[in-house]
Short mmCIF file of C-alpha atoms in Angstrom, two decimals:
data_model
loop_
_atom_site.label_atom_id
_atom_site.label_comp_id
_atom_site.label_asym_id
_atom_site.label_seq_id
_atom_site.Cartn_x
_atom_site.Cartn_y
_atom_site.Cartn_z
CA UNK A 18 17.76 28.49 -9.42
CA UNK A 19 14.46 30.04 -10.28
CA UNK A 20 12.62 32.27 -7.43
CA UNK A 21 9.71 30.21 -6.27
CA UNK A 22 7.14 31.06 -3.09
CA UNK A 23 8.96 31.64 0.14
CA UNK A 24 6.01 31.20 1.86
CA UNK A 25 3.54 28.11 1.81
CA UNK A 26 0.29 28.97 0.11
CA UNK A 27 -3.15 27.52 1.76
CA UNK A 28 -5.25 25.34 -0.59
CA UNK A 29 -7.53 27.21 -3.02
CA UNK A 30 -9.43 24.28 -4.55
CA UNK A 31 -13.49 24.43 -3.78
CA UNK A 32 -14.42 21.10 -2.04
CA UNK A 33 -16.51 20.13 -4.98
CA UNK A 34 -13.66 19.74 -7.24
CA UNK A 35 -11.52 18.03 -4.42
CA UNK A 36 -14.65 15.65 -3.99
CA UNK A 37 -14.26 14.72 -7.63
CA UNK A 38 -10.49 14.56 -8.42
CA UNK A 39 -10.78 12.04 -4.42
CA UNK A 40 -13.08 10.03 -5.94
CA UNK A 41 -11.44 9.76 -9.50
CA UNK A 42 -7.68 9.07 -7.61
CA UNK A 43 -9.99 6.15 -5.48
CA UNK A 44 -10.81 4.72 -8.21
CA UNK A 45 -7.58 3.97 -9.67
CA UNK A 46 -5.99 3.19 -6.26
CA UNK A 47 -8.77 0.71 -6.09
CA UNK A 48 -7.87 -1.00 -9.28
CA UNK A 49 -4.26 -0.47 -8.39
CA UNK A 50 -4.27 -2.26 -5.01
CA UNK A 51 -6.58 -5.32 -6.49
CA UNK A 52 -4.16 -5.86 -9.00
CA UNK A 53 -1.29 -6.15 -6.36
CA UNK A 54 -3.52 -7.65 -3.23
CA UNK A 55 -5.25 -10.69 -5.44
CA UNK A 56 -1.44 -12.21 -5.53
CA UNK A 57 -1.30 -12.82 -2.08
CA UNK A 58 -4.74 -14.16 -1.67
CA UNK A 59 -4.13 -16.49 -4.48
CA UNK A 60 -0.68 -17.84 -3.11
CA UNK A 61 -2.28 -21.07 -2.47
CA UNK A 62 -3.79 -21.99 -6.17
CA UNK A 63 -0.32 -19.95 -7.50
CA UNK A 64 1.66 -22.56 -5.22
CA UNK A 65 -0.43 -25.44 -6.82
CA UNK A 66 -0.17 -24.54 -10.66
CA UNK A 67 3.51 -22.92 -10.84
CA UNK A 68 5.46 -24.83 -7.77
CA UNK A 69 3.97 -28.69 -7.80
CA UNK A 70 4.79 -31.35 -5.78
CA UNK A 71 7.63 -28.43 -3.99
CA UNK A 72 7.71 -28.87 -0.20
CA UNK A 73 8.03 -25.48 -0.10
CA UNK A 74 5.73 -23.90 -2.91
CA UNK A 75 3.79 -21.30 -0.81
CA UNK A 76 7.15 -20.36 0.48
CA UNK A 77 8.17 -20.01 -3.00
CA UNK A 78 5.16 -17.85 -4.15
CA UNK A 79 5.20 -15.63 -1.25
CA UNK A 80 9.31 -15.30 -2.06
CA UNK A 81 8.07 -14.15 -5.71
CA UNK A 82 5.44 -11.55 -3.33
CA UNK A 83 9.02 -10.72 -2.05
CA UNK A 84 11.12 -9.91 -4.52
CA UNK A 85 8.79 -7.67 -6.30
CA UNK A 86 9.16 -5.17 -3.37
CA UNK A 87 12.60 -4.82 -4.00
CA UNK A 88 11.76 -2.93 -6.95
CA UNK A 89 9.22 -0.84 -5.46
CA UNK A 90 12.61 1.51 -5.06
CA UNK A 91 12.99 2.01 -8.13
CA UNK A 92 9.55 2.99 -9.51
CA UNK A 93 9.84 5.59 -7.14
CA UNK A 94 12.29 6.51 -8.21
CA UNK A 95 11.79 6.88 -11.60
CA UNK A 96 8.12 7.80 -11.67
CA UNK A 97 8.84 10.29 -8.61
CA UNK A 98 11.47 12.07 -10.99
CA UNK A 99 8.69 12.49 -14.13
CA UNK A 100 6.36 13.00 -11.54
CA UNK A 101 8.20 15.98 -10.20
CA UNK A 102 9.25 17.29 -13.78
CA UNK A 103 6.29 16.89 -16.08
CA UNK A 104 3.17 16.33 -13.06
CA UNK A 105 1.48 13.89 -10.82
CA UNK A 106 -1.48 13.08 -13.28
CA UNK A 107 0.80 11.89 -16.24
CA UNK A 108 2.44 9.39 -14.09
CA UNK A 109 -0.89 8.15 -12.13
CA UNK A 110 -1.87 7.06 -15.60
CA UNK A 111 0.90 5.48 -16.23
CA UNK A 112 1.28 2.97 -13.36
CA UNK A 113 -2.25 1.78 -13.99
CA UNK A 114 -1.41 0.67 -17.27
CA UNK A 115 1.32 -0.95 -16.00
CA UNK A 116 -0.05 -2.85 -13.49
CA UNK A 117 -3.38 -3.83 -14.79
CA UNK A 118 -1.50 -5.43 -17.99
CA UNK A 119 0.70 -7.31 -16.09
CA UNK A 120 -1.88 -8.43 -13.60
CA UNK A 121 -3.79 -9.60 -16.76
CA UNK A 122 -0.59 -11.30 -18.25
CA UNK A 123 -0.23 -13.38 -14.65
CA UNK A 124 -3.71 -14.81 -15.70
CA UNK A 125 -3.64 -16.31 -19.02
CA UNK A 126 0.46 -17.49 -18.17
CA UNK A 127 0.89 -21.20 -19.04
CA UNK A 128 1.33 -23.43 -15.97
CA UNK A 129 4.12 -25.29 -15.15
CA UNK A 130 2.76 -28.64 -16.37
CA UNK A 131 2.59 -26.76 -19.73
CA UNK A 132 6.50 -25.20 -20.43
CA UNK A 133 7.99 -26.38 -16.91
CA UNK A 134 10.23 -23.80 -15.17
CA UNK A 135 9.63 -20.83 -17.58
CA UNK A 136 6.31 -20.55 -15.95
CA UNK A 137 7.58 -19.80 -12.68
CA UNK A 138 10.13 -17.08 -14.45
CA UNK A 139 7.40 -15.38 -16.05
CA UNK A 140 4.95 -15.28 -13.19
CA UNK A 141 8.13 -13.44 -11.21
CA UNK A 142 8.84 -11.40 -14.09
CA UNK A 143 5.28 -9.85 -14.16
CA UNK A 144 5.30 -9.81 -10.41
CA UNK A 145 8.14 -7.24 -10.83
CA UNK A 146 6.46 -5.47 -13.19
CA UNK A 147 3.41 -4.91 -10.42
CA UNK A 148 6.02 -4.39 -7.46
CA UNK A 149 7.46 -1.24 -10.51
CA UNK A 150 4.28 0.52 -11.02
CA UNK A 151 2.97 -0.01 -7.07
CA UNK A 152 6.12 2.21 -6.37
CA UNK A 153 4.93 4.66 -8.47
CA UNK A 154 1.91 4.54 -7.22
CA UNK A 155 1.47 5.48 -3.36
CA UNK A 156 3.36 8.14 -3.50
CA UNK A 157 2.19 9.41 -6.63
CA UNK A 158 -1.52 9.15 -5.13
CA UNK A 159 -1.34 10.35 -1.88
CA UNK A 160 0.42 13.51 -3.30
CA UNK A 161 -2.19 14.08 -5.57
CA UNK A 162 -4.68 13.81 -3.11
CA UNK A 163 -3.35 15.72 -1.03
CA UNK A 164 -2.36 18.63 -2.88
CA UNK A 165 -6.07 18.84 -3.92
CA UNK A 166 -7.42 18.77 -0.35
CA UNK A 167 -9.50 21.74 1.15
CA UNK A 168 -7.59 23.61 4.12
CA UNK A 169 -8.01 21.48 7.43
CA UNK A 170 -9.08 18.25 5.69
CA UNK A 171 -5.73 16.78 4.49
CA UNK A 172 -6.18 13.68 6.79
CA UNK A 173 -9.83 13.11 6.14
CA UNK A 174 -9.30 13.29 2.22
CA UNK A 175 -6.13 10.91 1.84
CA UNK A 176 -7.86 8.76 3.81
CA UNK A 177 -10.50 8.03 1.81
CA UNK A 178 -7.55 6.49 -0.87
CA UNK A 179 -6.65 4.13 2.12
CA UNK A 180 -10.50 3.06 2.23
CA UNK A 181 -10.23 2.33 -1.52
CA UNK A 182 -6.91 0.53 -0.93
CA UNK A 183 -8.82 -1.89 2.09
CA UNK A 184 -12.10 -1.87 -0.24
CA UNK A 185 -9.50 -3.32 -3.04
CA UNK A 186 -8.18 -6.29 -0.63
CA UNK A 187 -12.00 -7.00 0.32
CA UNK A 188 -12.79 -7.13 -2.89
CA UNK A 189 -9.88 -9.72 -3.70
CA UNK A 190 -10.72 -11.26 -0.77
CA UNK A 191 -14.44 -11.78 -1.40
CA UNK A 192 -14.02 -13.23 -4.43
CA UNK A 193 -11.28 -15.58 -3.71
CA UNK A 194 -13.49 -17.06 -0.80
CA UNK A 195 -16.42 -17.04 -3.55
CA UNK A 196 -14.68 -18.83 -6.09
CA UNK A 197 -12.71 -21.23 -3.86
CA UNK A 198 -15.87 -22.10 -1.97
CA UNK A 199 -17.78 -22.85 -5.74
CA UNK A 200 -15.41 -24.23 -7.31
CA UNK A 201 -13.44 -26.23 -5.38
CA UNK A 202 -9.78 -26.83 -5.00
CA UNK A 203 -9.62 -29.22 -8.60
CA UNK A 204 -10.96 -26.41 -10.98
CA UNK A 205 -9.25 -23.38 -9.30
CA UNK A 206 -6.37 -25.09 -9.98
CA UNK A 207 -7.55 -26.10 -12.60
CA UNK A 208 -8.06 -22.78 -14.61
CA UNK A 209 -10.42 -20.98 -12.18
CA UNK A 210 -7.38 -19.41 -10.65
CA UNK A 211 -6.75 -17.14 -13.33
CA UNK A 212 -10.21 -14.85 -13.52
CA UNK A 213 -9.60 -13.09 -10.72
CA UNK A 214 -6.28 -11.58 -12.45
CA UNK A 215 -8.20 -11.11 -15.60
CA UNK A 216 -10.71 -9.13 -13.60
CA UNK A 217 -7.88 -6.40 -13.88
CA UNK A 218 -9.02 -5.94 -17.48
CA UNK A 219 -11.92 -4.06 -16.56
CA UNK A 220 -10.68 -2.36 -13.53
CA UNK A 221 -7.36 -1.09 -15.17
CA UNK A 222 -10.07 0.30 -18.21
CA UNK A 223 -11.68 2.45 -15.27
CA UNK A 224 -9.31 3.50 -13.61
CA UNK A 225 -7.58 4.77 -17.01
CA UNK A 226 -10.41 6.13 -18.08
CA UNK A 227 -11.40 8.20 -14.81
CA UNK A 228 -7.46 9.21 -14.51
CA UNK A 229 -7.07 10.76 -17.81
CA UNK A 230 -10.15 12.92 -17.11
CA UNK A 231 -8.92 15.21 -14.20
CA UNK A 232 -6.44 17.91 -13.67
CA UNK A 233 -3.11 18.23 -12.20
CA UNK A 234 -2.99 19.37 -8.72
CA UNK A 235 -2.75 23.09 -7.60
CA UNK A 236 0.59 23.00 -5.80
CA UNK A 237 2.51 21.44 -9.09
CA UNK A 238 0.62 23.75 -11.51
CA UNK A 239 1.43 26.55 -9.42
CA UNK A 240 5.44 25.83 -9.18
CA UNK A 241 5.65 24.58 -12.65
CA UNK A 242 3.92 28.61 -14.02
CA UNK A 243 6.79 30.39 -11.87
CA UNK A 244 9.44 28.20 -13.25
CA UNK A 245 9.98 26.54 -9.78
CA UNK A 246 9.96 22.96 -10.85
CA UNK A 247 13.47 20.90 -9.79
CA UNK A 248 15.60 19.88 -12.64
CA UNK A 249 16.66 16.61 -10.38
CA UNK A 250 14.19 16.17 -7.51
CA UNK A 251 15.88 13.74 -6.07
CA UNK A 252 19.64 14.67 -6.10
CA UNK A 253 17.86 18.31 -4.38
CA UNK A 254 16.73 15.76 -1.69
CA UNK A 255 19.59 14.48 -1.02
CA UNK A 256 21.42 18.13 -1.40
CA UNK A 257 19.46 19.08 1.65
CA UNK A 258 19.94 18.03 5.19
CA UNK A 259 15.94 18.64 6.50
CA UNK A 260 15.07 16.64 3.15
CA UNK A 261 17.57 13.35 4.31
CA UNK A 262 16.28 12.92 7.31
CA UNK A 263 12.60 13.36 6.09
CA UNK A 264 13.44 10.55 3.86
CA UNK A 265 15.16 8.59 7.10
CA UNK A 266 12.02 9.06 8.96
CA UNK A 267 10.01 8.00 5.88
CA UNK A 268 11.82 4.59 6.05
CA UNK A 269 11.10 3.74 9.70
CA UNK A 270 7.51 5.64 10.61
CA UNK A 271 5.58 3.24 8.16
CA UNK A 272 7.54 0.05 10.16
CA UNK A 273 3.76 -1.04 11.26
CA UNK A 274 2.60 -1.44 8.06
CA UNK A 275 5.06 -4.59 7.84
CA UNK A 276 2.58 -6.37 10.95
CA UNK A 277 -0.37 -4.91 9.56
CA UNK A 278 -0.93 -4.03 6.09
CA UNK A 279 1.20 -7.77 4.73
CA UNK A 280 0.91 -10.01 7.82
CA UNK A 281 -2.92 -8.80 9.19
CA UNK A 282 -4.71 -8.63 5.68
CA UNK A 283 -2.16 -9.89 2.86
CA UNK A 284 -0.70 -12.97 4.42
CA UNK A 285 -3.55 -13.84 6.96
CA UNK A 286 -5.60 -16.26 5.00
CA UNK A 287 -2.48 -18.45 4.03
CA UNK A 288 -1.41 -18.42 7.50
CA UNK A 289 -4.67 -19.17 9.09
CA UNK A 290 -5.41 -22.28 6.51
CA UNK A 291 -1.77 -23.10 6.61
CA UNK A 292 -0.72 -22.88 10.37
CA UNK A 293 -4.41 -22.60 12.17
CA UNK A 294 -5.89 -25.52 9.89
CA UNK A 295 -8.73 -23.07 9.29
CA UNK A 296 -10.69 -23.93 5.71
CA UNK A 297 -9.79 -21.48 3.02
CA UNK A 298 -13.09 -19.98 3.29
CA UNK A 299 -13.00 -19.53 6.75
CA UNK A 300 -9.56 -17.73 7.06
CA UNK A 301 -10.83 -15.95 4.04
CA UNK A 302 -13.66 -14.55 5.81
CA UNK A 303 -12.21 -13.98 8.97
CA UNK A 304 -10.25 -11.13 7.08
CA UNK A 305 -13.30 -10.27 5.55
CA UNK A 306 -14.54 -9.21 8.43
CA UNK A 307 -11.24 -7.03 9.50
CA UNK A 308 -11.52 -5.72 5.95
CA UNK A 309 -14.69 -3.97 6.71
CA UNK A 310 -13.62 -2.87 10.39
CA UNK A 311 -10.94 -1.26 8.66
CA UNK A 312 -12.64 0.29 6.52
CA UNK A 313 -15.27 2.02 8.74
CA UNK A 314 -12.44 3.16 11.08
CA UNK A 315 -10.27 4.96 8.67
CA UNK A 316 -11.65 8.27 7.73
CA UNK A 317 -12.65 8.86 11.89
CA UNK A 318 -8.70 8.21 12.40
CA UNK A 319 -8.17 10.86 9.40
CA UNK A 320 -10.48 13.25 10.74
CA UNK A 321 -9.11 13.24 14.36
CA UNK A 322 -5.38 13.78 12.58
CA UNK A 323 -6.86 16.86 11.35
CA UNK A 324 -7.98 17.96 14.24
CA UNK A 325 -5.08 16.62 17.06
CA UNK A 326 -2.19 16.26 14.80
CA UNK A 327 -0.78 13.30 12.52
CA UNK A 328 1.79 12.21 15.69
CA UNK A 329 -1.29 11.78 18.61
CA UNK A 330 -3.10 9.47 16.05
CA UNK A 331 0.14 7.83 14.96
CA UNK A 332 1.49 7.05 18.66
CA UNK A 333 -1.71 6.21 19.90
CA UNK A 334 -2.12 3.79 17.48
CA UNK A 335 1.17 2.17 18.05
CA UNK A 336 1.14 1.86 21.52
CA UNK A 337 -2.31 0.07 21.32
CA UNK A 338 -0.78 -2.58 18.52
CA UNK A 339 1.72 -3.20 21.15
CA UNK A 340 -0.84 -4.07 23.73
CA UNK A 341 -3.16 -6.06 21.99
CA UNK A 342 -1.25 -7.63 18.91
CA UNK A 343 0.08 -10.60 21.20
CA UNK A 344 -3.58 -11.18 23.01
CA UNK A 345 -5.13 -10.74 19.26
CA UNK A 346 -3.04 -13.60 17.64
CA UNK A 347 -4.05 -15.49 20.60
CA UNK A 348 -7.64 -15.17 20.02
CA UNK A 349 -7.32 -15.99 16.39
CA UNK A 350 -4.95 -19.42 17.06
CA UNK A 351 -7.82 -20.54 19.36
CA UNK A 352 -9.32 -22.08 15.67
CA UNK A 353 -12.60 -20.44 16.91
CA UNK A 354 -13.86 -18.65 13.90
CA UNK A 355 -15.91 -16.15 16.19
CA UNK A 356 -12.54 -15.00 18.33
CA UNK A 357 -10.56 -15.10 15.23
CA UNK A 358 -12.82 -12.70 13.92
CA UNK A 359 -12.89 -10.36 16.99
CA UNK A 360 -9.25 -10.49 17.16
CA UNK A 361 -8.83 -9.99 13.65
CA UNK A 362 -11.27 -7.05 14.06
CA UNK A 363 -9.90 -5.19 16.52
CA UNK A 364 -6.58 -4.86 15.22
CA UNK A 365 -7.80 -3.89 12.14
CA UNK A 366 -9.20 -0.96 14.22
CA UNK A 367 -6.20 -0.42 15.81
CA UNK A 368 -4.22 -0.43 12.41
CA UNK A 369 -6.54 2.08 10.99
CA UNK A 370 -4.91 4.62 13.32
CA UNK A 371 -1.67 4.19 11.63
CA UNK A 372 -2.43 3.34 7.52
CA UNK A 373 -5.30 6.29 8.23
CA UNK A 374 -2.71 8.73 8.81
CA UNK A 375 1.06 7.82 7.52
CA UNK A 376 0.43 8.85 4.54
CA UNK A 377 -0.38 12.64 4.72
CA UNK A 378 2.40 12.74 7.55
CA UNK A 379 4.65 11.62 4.91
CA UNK A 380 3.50 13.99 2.14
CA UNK A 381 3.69 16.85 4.69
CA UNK A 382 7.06 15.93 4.95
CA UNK A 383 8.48 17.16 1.94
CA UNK A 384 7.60 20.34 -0.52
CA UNK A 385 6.05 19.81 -3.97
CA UNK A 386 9.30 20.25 -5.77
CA UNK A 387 10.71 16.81 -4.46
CA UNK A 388 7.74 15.59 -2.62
CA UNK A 389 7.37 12.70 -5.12
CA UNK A 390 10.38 11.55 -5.32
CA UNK A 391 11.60 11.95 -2.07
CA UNK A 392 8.43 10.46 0.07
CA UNK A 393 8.08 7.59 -2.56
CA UNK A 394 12.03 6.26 -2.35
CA UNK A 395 11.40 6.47 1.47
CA UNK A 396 8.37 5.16 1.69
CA UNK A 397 8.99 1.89 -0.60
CA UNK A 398 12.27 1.22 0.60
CA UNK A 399 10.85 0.87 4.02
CA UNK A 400 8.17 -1.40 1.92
CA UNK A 401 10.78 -3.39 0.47
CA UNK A 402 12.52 -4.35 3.18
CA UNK A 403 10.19 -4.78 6.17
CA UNK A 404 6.70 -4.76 3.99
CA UNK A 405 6.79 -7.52 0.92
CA UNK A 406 9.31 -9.67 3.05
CA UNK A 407 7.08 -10.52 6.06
CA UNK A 408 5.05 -12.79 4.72
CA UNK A 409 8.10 -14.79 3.50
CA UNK A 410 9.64 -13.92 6.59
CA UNK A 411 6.86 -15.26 8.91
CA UNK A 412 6.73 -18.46 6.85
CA UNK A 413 10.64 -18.93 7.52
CA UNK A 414 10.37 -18.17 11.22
CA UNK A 415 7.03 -20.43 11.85
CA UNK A 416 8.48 -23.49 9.93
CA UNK A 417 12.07 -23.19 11.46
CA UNK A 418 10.57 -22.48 15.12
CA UNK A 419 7.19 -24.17 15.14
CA UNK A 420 5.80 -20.89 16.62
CA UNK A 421 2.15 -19.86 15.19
CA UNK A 422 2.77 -16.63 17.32
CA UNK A 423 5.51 -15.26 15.22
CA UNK A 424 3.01 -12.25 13.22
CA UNK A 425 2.13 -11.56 16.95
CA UNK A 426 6.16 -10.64 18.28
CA UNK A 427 6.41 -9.06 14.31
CA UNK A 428 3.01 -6.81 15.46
CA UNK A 429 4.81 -5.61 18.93
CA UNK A 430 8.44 -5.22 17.10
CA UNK A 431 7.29 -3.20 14.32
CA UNK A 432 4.72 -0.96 16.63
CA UNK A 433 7.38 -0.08 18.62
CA UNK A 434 9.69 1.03 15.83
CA UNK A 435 7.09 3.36 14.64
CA UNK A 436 6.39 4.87 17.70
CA UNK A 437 10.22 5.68 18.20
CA UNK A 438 10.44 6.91 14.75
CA UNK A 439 6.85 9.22 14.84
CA UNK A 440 8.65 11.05 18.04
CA UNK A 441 11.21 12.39 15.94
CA UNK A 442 8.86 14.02 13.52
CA UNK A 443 7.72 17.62 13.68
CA UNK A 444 3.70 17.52 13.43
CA UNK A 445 2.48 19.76 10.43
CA UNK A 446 -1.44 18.89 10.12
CA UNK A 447 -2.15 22.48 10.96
CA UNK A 448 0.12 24.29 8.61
CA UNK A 449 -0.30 24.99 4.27
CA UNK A 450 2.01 22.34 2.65
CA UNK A 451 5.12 23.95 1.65
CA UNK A 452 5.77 24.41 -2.70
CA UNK A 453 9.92 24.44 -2.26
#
């Protein structure tokens, strides 16, 4: 094997150029996550045009939300090897094509009335192809990121991709409630339903555009020009004990994001209009509101990692989801759009303390040679199976129980997880991330 650094190199890159290649990665997370999120907010016109006159057609759709996790694995793992072999900035490219054409395809698919059950099939199909190039993608940008990032500001820059990510779901979210509210339930079913997936025309063009414009980061530039890149990233990751159990902790540290990320802001407007008997608009809106709460909390919660550690931040945030997730899901079953929204809102602040920060724990985690590959099959397994299932999952358990409060025990559950896997983890905010 080639001689590469023995020690781990500080960050070079002036904070102007960081500022640029963080606002460039935004941008394509932003498409990225609009093309994924806009599924989810659309499960009930989806459920309407692919699954009629099905008992269980939002079931269904949120089952197709489902299985496209379960190939979140292997975009990691594929993408994480390239990414590893021939750079980060190839591959970002890469999954935005992906994702923006199939996001595009979903909206000019025939409905069912049109070629019956090969509509269904093909709306799956694509969904796969989204849940392929999203695995490619978090990992991908949040390395990237935060191999750019200025000494000491880690936290605060990968961050502001997690603001993008929340601005994304706002976005979908906004103009769901927009159209649904103008249009009305006839013509979004109707064909109004499909320009929000077409918006990821333009989006994907940007994001493209922007991506193809900046650099490779530092870190792989460096190991790649003293012959230190891995010929297999991810068979070195599993070589190494310290690298197996970064990926085990990788699997259960983001547990939260199953309550909060998929139940709070993905699944929340279903539930509310389906379970709380909210309008569309108003469960719309109520995560509106914990969009933007979200939002403005994040890069304080990334800042205060760089200063107190990833693991305070972490902890702290799931031992306060464990408090207040039951009382919160309270507030929003009361059907009282004004304590919906409080509730909503202050677990979004709460959350922010965890999607804030996991991230740059994670890449901190592993060194550049495998850091791809490695953090992003940890990371989207953990996704697959306790992320893009708990919408479906919640559905089940409400229907078979007659429960509303079943996101609430999911909230505590999964918050406690975390905080038993984020004690195992050795804290490196303070330290250069490590090349090999």
């Amino acid at each position: 094997m080639s001689t590469v650094a023995a020690q781990p190199l500080p960050n070079t890159v002036d904070p102007r150029t960081a500022r640029k290649v963080t606002l460039a990665g935004c941008v394509g997370i932003f498409a990225e996550l609009y093309d994924n999120g806009i599924f989810g907010f659309m499960a009930g016109s989806l459920a309407a045009v692919f699954f009629p006159g099905s008992d269980n057609a939002v079931q269904l759709v949120f089952l197709g939300y489902a299985v496209s996790f379960f190939f979140r694995p292997l975009g990691a793992v594929i993408c994480g090897h390239l990414g590893d072999r021939i750079g980060r900035q190839r591959m970002l490219v890469f999954v935005i094509l992906l994702i923006s054409a199939a996001t595009a395809a979903i909206g000019v698919l025939p409905s069912y009335a049109s070629i019956g059950v090969a509509a269904p099939a093909l709306l799956i199909l694509l969904r796969v192809a989204q849940g392929f190039s999203v695995g490619g993608e978090a990992s991908g940008a949040m390395s990237f990121l935060a191999e750019h990032a200025p000494a000491g500001k880690r936290g605060l820059y990968t961050s502001y991709a997690q603001i993008a990510s929340f601005l994304a779901l706002l976005t979908g979210t906004l103009v769901a409630a927009a159209m649904t509210s103008g249009l009305g339930s006839a013509r979004m079913e109707s064909w109004g339903w499909r320009i929000p997936f077409l918006l990821a025309v333009p989006l994907g063009i940007a994001g493209i555009y922007i991506r193809k414009r900046i650099s490779d980061t530092p870190n792989f530039t460096r190991l790649k020009e003293e012959d230190g890149l891995s010929k297999n990233p991810l068979k070195e990751a599993f070589a190494s004990a310290e690298h197996r159990r970064a990926m085990l902790l990788a699997l259960f540290i983001p547990l939260m994001n199953g309550s909060g990320y998929y139940v709070l802001f993905s699944y929340m407007p279903t539930f509310m209009s389906t379970e709380l008997h909210f309008g569309k608009v108003q469960g719309l809106l109520v995560t509106a509101s914990s969009l933007v709460a979200i939002c403005i909390a994040i890069p304080y919660m990334g800042r205060l990692s760089d200063r107190i550690g990833r693991k305070k931040v972490l902890a702290g945030s799931a031992v306060a989801m464990a408090v207040v997730g039951i009382p919160c899901y309270l507030l929003i079953g009361t059907g009282n759009v004004a304590l919906a929204v409080i509730g909503a809102c202050v677990m979004a602040v709460v959350f922010a303390g965890h999607t804030g920060v996991i991230h740059i724990l994670l890449v901190e985690l592993f060194p550049t040679r495998v850091r791809y590959s490695a953090y992003g099959l940890g990371y989207n397994v953990s996704s697959a199976l306790f992320g893009g299932t708990a919408p479906l999952l919640m559905t089940y358990l409400i229907d078979r129980t007659g429960n509303v409060n079943m996101p609430a025990f999911y909230a505590v559950v999964t918050a406690l997880g975390t905080l038993i896997a984020v004690s195992r983890v050795t804290d490196r905010a303070h330290l250069p991330l490590r090349d090999a």
